[in-house]
Coordinates of C-alpha atoms in Angstrom, one line a residue:
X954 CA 43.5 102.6 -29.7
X955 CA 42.1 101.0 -33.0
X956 CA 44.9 102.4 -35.0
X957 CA 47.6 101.3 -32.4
X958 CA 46.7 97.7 -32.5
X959 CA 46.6 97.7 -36.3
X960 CA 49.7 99.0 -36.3
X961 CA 50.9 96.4 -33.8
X962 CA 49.6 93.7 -35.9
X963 CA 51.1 95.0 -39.3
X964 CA 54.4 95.4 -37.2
X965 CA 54.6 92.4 -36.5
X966 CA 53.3 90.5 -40.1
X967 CA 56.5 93.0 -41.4
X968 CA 58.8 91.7 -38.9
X969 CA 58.2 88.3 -40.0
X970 CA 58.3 88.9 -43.9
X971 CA 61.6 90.7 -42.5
X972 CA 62.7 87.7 -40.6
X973 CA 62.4 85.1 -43.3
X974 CA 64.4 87.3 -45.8
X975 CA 67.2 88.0 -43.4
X976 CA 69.8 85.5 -45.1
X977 CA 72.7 86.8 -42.9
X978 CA 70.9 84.4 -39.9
X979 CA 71.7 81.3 -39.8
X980 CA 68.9 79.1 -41.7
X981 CA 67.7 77.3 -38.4
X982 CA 68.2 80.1 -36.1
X983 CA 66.1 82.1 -38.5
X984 CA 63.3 79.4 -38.9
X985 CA 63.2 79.0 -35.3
X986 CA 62.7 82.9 -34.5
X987 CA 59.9 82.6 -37.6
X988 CA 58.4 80.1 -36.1
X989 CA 58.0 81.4 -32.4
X990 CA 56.5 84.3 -33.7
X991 CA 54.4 82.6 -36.1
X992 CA 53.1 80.4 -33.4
X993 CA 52.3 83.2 -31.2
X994 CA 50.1 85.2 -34.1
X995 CA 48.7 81.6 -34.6
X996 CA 47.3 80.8 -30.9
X997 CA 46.1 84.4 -30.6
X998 CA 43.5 83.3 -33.2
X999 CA 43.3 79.8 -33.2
X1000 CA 42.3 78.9 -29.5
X1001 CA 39.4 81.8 -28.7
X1002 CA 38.4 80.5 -32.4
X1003 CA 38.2 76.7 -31.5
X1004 CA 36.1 77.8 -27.9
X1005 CA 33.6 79.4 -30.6
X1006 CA 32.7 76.6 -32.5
X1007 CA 32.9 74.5 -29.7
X1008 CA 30.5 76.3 -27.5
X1009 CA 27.9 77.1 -30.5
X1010 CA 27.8 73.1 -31.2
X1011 CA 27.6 72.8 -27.2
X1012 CA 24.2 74.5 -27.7
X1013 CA 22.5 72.7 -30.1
X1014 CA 24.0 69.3 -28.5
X1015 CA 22.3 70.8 -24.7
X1016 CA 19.5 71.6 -26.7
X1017 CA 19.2 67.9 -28.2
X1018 CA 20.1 66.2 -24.3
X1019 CA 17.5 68.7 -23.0
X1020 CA 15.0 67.5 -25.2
X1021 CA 15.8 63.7 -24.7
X1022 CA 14.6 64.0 -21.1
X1023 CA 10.7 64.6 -22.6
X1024 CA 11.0 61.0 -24.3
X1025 CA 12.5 58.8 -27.1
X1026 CA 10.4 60.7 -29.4
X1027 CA 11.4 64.0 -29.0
X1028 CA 15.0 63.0 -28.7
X1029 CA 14.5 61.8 -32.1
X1030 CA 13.0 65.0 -32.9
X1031 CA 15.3 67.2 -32.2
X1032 CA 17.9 65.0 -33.3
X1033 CA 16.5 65.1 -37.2
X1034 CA 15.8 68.6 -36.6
X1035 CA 19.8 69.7 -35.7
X1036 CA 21.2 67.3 -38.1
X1037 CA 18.9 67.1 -40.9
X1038 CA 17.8 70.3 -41.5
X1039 CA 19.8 72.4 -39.3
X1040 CA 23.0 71.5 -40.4
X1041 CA 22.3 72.1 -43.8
X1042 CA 21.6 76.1 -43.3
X1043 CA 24.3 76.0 -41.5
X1044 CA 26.8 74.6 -43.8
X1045 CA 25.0 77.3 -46.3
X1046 CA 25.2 80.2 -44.5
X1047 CA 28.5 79.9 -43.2
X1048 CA 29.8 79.2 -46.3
X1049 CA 28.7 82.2 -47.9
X1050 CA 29.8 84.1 -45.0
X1051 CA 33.2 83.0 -45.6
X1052 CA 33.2 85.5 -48.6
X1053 CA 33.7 88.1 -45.7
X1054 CA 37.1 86.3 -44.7
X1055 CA 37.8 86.3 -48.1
X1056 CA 37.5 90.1 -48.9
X1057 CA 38.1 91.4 -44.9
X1058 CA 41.5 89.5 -44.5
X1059 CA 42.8 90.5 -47.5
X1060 CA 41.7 94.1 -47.2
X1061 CA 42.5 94.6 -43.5
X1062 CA 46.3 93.1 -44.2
X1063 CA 46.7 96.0 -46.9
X1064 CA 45.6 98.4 -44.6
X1065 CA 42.6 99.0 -46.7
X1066 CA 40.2 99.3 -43.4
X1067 CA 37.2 101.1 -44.7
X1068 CA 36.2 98.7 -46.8
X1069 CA 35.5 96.3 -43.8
X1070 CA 32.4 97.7 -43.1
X1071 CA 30.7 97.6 -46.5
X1072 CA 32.1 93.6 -47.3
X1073 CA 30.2 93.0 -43.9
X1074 CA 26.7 95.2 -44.5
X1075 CA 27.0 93.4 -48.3
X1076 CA 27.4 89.9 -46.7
X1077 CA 24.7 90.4 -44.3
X1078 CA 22.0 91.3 -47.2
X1079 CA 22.9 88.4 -48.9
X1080 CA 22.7 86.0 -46.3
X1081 CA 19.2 87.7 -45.4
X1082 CA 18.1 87.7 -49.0
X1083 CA 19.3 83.7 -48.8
X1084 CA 17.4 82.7 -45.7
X1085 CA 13.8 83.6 -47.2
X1086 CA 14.0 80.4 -49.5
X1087 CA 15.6 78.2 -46.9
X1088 CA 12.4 79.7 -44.9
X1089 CA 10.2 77.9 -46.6
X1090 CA 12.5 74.5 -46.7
X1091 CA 11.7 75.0 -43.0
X1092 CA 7.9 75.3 -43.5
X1093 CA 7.7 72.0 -45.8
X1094 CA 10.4 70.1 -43.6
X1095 CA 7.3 67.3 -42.6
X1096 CA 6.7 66.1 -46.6
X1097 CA 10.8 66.9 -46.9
X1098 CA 11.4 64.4 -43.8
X1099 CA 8.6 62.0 -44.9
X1100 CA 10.2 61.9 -48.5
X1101 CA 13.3 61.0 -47.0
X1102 CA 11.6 58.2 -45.5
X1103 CA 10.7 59.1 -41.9
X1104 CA 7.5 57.9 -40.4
X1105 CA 5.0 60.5 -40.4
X1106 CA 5.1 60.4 -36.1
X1107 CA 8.5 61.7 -36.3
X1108 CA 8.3 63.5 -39.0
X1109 CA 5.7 66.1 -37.4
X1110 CA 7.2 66.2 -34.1
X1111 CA 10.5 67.2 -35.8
X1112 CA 8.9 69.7 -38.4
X1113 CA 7.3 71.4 -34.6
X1114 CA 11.3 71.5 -33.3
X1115 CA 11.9 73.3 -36.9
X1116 CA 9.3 75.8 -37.1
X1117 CA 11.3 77.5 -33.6
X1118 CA 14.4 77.5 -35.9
X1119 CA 13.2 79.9 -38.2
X1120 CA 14.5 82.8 -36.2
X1121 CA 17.9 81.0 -36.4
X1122 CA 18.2 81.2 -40.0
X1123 CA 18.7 84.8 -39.8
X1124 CA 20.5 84.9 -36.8
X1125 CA 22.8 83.0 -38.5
X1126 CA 22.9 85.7 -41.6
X1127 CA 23.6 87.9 -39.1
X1128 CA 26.1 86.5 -37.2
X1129 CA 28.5 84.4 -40.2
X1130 CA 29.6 87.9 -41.2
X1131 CA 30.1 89.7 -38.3
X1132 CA 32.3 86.9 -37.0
X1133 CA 34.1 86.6 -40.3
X1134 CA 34.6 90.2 -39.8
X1135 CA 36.2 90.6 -36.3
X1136 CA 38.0 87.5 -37.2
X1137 CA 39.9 89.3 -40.3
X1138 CA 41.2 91.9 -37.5
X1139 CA 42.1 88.7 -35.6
X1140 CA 39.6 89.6 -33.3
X1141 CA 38.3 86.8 -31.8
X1142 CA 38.4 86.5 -27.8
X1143 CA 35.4 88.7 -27.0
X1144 CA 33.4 86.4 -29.7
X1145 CA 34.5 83.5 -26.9
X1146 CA 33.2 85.7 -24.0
X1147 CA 30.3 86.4 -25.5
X1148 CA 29.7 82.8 -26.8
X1149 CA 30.5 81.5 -23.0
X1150 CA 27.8 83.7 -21.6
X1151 CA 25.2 83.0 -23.5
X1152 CA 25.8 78.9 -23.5
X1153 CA 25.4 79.4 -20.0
X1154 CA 21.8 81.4 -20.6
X1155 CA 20.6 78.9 -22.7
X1156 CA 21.2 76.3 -20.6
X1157 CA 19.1 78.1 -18.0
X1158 CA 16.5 78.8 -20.2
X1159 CA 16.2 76.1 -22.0
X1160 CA 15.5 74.1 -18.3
X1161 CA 13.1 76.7 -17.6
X1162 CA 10.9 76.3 -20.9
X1163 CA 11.3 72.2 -21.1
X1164 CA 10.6 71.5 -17.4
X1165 CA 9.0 74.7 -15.4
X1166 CA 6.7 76.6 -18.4
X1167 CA 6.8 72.9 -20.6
X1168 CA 6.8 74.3 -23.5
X1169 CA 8.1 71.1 -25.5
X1170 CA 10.0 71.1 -28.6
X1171 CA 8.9 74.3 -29.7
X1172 CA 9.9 76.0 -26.6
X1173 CA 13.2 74.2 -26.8
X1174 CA 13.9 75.2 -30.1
X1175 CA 12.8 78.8 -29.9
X1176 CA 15.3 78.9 -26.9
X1177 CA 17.7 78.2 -29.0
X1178 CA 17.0 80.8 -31.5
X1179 CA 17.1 83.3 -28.8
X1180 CA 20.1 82.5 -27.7
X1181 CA 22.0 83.2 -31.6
X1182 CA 20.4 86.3 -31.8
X1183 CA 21.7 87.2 -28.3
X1184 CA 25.2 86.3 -29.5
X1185 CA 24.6 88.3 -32.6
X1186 CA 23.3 91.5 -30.9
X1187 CA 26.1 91.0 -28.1
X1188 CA 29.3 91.0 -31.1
X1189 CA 27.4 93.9 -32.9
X1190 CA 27.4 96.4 -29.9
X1191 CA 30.8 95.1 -29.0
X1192 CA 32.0 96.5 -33.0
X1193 CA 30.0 99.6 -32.6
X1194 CA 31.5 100.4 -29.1
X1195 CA 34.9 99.2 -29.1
X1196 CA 37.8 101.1 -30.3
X1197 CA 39.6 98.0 -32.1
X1198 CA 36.9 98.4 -34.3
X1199 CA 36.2 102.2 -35.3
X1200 CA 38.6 102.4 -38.5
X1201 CA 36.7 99.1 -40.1
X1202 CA 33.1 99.9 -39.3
X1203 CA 31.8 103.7 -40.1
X1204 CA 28.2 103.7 -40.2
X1205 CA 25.6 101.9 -42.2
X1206 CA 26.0 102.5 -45.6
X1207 CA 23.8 102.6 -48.9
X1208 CA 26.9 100.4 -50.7
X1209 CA 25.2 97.4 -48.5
X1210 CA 22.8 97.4 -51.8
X1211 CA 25.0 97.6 -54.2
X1212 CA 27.3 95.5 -56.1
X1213 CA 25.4 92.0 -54.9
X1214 CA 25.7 89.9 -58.4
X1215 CA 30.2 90.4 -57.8
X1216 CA 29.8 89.2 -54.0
X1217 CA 26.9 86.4 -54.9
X1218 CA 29.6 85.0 -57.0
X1219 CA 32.2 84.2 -54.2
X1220 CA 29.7 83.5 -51.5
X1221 CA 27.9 80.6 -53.8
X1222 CA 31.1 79.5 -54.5
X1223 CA 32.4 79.2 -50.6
X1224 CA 28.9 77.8 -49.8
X1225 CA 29.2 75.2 -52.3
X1226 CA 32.9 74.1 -51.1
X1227 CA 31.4 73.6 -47.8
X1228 CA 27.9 72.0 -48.1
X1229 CA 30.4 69.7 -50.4
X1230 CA 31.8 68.9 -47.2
X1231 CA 29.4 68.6 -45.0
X1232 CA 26.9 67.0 -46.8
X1233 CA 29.7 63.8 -47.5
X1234 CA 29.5 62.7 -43.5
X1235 CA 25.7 63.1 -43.7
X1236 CA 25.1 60.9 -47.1
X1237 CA 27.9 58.2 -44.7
X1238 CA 25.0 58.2 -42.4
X1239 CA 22.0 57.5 -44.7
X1240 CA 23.9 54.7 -46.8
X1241 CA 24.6 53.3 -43.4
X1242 CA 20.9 53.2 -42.3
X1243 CA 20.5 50.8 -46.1
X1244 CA 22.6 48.1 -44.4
X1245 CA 21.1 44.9 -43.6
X1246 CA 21.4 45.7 -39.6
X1247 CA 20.9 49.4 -39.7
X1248 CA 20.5 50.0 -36.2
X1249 CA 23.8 48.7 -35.3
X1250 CA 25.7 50.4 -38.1
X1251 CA 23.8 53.7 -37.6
X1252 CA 24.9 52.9 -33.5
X1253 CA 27.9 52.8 -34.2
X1254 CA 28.7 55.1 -37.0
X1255 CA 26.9 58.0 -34.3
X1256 CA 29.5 57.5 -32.1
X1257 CA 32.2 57.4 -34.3
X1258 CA 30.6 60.6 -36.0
X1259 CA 30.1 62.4 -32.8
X1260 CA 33.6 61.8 -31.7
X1261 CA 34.9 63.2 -35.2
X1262 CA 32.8 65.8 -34.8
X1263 CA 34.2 67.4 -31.4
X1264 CA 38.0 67.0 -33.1
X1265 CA 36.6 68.6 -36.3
X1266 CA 35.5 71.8 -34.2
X1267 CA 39.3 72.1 -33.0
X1268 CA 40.1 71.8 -37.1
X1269 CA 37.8 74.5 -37.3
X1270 CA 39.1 77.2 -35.5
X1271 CA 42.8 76.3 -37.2
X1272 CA 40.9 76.8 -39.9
X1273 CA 39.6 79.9 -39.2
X1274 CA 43.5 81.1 -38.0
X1275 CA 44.9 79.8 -41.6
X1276 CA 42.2 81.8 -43.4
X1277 CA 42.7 85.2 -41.7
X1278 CA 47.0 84.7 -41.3
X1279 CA 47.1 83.9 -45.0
X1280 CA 44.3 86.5 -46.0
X1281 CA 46.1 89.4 -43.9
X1282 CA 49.7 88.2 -45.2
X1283 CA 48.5 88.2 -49.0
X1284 CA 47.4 91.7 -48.6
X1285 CA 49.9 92.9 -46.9
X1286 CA 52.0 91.8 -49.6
X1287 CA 53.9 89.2 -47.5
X1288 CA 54.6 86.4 -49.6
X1289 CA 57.0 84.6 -47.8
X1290 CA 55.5 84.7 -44.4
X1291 CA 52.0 83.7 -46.3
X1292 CA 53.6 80.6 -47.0
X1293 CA 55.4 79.9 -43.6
X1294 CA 51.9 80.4 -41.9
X1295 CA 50.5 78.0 -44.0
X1296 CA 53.2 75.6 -42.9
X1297 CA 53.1 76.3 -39.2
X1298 CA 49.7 76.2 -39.1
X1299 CA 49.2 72.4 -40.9
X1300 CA 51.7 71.1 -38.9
X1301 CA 50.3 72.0 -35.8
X1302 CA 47.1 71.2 -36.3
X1303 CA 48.5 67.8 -37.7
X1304 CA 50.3 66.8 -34.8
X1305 CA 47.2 67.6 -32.3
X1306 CA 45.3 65.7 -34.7
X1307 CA 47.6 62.6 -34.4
X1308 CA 47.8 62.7 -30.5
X1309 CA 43.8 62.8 -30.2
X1310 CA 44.2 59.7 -32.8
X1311 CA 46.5 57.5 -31.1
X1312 CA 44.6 58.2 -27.4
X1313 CA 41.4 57.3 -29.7
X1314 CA 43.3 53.7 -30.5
X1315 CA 44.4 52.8 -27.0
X1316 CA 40.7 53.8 -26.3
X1317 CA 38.9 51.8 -28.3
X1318 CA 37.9 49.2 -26.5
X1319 CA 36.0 51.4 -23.5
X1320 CA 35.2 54.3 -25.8
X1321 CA 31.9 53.4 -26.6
X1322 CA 30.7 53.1 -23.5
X1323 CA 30.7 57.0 -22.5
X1324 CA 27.2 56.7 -25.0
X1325 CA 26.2 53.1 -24.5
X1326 CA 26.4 50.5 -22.2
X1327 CA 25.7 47.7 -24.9
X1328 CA 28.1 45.0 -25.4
X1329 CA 27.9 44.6 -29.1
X1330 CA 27.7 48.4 -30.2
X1331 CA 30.9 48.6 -28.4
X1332 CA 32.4 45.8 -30.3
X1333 CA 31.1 47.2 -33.8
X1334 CA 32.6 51.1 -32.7
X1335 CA 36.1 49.0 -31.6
X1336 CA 36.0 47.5 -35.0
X1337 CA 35.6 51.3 -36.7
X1338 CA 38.3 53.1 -34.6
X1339 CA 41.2 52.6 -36.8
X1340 CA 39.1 54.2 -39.5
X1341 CA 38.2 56.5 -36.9
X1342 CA 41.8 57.4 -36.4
X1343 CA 42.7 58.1 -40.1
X1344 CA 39.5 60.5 -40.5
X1345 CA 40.6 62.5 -37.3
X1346 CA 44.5 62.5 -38.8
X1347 CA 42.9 63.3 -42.2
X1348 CA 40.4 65.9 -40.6
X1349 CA 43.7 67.4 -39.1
X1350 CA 45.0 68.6 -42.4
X1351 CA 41.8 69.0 -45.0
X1352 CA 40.0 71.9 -43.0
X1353 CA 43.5 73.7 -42.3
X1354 CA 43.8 74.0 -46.3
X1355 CA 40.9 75.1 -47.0
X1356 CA 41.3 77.9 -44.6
X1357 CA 44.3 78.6 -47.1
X1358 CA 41.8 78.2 -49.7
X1359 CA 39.7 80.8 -48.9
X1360 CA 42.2 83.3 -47.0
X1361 CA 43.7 83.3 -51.0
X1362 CA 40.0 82.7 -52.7
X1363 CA 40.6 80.1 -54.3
X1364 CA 36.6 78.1 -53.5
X1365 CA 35.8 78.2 -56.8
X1366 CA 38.5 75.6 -57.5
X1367 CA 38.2 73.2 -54.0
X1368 CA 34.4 73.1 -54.7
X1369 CA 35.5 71.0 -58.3
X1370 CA 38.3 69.4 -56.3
X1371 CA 34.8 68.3 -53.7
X1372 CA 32.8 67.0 -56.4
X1373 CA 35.2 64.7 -57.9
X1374 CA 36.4 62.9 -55.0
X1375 CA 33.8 63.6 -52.8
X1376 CA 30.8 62.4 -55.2
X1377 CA 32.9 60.7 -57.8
X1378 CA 34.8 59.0 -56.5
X1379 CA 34.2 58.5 -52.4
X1380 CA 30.4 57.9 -52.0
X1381 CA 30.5 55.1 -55.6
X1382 CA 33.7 53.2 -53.5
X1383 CA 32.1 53.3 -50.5
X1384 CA 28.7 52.1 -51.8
X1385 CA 30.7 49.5 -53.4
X1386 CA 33.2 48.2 -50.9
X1387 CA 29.6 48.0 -48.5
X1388 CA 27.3 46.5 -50.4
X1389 CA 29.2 44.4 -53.5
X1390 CA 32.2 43.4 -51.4
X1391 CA 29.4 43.5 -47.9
X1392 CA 32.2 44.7 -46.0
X1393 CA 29.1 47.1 -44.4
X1394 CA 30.2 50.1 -42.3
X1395 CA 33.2 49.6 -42.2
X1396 CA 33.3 49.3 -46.3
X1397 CA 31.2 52.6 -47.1
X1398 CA 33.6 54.8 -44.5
X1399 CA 36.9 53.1 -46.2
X1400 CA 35.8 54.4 -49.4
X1401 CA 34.3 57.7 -48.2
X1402 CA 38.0 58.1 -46.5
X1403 CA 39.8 57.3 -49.8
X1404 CA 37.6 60.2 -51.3
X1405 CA 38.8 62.4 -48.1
X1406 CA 42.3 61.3 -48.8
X1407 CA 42.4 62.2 -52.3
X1408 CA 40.9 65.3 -52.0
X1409 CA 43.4 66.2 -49.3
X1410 CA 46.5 64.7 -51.3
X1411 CA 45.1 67.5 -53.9
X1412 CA 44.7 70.1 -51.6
X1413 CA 48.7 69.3 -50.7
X1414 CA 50.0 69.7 -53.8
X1415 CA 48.0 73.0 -55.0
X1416 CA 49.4 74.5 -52.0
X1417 CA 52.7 73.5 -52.3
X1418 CA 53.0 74.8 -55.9
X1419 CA 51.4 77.8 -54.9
X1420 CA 53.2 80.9 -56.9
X1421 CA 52.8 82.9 -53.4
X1422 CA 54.5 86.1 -55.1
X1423 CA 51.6 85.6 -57.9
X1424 CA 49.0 85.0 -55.0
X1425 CA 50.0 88.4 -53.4
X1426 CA 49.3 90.2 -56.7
X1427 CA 45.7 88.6 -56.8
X1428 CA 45.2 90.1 -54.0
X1429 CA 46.1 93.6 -55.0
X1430 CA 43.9 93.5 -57.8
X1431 CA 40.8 91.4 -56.5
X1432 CA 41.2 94.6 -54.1
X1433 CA 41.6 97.1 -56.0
X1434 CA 38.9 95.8 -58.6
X1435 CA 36.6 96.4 -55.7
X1436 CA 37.6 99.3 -54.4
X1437 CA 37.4 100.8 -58.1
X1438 CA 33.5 99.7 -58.4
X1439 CA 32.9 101.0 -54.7
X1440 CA 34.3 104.6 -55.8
X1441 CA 32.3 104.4 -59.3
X1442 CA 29.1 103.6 -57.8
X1443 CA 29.6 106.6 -55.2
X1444 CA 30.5 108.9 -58.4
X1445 CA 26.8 107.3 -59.3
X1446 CA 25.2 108.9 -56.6

């Protein structure tokens, strides 16, 4: 059964390589049978990918509404916890895990399916290996938060909420790879199921251990690590046991230990692409709260940041499509159907993106009041929605190209691409344009967005004078440079 559904997939990447060389159809007529069958490779990744991120940030967010209903207190707590401290392994973790997508795409599309297994035993040891000293950022987090100027009351009731997220840390090591993995066979649907199913157990629980055992923040936060390492053991046993996956994972392997300097490289450089990124909104947040009325920028901003933040996940999962279509094209040696994924996939994403921005608009004035019921927050996140609107239209096309970036491995070159407009140029305009020109919130996010704006105007035009035929042979011989030390170190033994 595994062999049959690769060779359905590959079939089908063929037949659209086939379909866009066919110049005896007519040009439209040709695009159009590309596109419908580009479109349905697309949604067959993208929407059980977009219910995956949206469910895992549905459990931290229960977690954080669960925990409101003790007090203001350890609402805050758990808040700092999730997007303080949490957020940052995150960002780590999965960004080294996205060496996986890298590797696994690019080997699954040339039919090189043994090597699956090893990229994900390799990535899982040095996500392990990385946890230990984000371990002890979790152990310090009090004199961390405290340095970051949070009073010491919230400071120890949030570093209580973190010390029941150190099982997370490797849950997340764990799981980044595995999912990268069945992703790469554009398997994703049973990661959905499984996701579903547990957000509804945590849920449970977590009511169980705030209000029946009262187990406070701890409790709440141990829940929560429970409930990754449920999803983690769920996805394993489904790879072990299911026939999609037999010819890409073979057994345990000593290779896992090997080779680790060659794969650190590519995973610190897709870590440091993406804590680029994620780290930008969070600095927004922490200039906001230097303001002269920090309470009402920091209102508002939340808001507007929460909101951005559900779109984003749908981003997300396009992202996750554009990196496995152009990772299994480039191996497959598809060149010209890498490209038209690339462009079906923006454009789609794009145009969702611009719908969810224009109902954001006509929504602006009422908006606010699905969080608050106060008059003058609502005014302040009115005042923010246009800028709201570009950031979701501009979120709509940034993620989606750095899929492409790392479907054709290319983080090595987005994470410069970060630190110039992210920290060169967004967070010094914004900074200036808020407090020189006291334009306040407002000012600091126009600047941030002109940072976003370069760095996607970049991202546009390194794709679109992408040598895809050159890209292809990258591929072959980032492959078969791995391949060769793979057979060398066996020879070793």
């Amino acid at each position: 059964m595994g062999s049959v559904k690769e060779g359905v997939i590959h079939k089908e990447s063929n037949q659209l390589e086939c379909l866009l060389s066919d110049t005896q159809l007519p040009r439209l007529k040709r695009l159009r049978l590309a596109s419908l069958k580009e479109l349905e490779l697309l949604f067959h990744l993208a929407a059980p990918a977009v219910a995956v991120y949206m469910i895992n940030y549905l459990m931290s967010m229960s977690t954080q509404i669960l925990s409101g209903h003790l007090g203001n207190l350890e609402l805050a707590a758990a808040s700092l916890g999730n997007t303080g401290i949490q957020v940052f392994t995150y960002g780590v973790l999965l960004g080294m895990g996205s060496a996986v997508e890298t590797l696994c795409g690019q080997a699954y599309g040339a039919s090189k399916c043994e090597m699956l297994g090893i990229y994900l035993q390799r990535s899982t040891v040095l996500l392990m290996l990385t946890g230990v000293p984000l371990t002890i950022i979790y152990i310090f987090s009090k004199p961390i938060l405290m340095l970051l100027g949070q009073s010491s009351r919230i400071a120890s009731a949030a570093a209580i909420f973190v010390y029941g997220l150190i099982p997370q840390i490797f849950a997340y090591a764990a799981n980044f790879p595995i999912q990268k993995f069945l992703q790469s066979q554009s398997i994703v649907g049973p990661s959905a199921y499984i996701s579903t199913a547990t957000l509804l157990v945590h849920v449970v629980l977590s009511w169980v251990v705030l209000f029946k055992i009262r187990l406070g923040l701890l409790g709440a936060s141990l829940v929560l690590s429970l409930s990754w390492w449920i999803i983690v053991v769920a996805q394993f046993i489904y790879i072990i046991k299911s026939e999609r996956c037999k010819n890409t994972w073979t057994g345990f392997s000593l290779q896992a230990f090997s080779g680790l300097s060659d794969f650190f490289k590519l995973s610190a450089s897709s870590a440091v692409m993406l804590c680029l990124e994620t780290w930008y909104t969070q600095i927004l947040v922490l200039i906001a709260g230097l303001l002269p009325n920090p309470q009402l920028a920091l209102d508002s901003l939340t808001i507007c940041m929460t909101i951005s933040g559900w779109v984003f996940m749908i981003s997300v999962g396009f992202n996750a499509a554009a990196s496995v279509r152009v990772g299994n094209e480039l191996g497959a040696g598809n060149p010209k159907s890498a490209a038209f994924s690339v462009v079906i996939v923006t454009s789609v994403s794009f145009i969702i993106a611009v719908i969810l921005a224009i109902i954001v608009l006509a929504l602006r004035h009422i908006i606010s009041y699905a969080f608050t019921s106060g008059e003058t927050v609502a005014n302040a996140v009115s005042e923010l929605c246009p800028l709201l609107a570009i950031n979701l239209i501009l979120n709509g096309i940034q993620p989606v190209l750095s899929g492409v970036a790392v479907g054709c491995g290319w983080q090595k070159i987005v994470a410069y691409v970060n630190v110039g407009c992210f920290y060169i140029i967004g967070i010094p305009l914004g900074s200036l344009l808020g407090f020189k020109f006291n334009l306040g919130a407002k000012g600091i996010w126009s600047g941030m967005i002109g940072g976003t704006a370069m760095q996607t105007t970049i991202l546009i035009w390194i794709t679109y004078r992408t040598d895809w035929k050159k890209e292809v042979e990258n591929a072959k011989k980032r492959l078969d440079k791995w391949k060769l030390q793979e057979v060398a170190q066996e020879n070793s033994r």
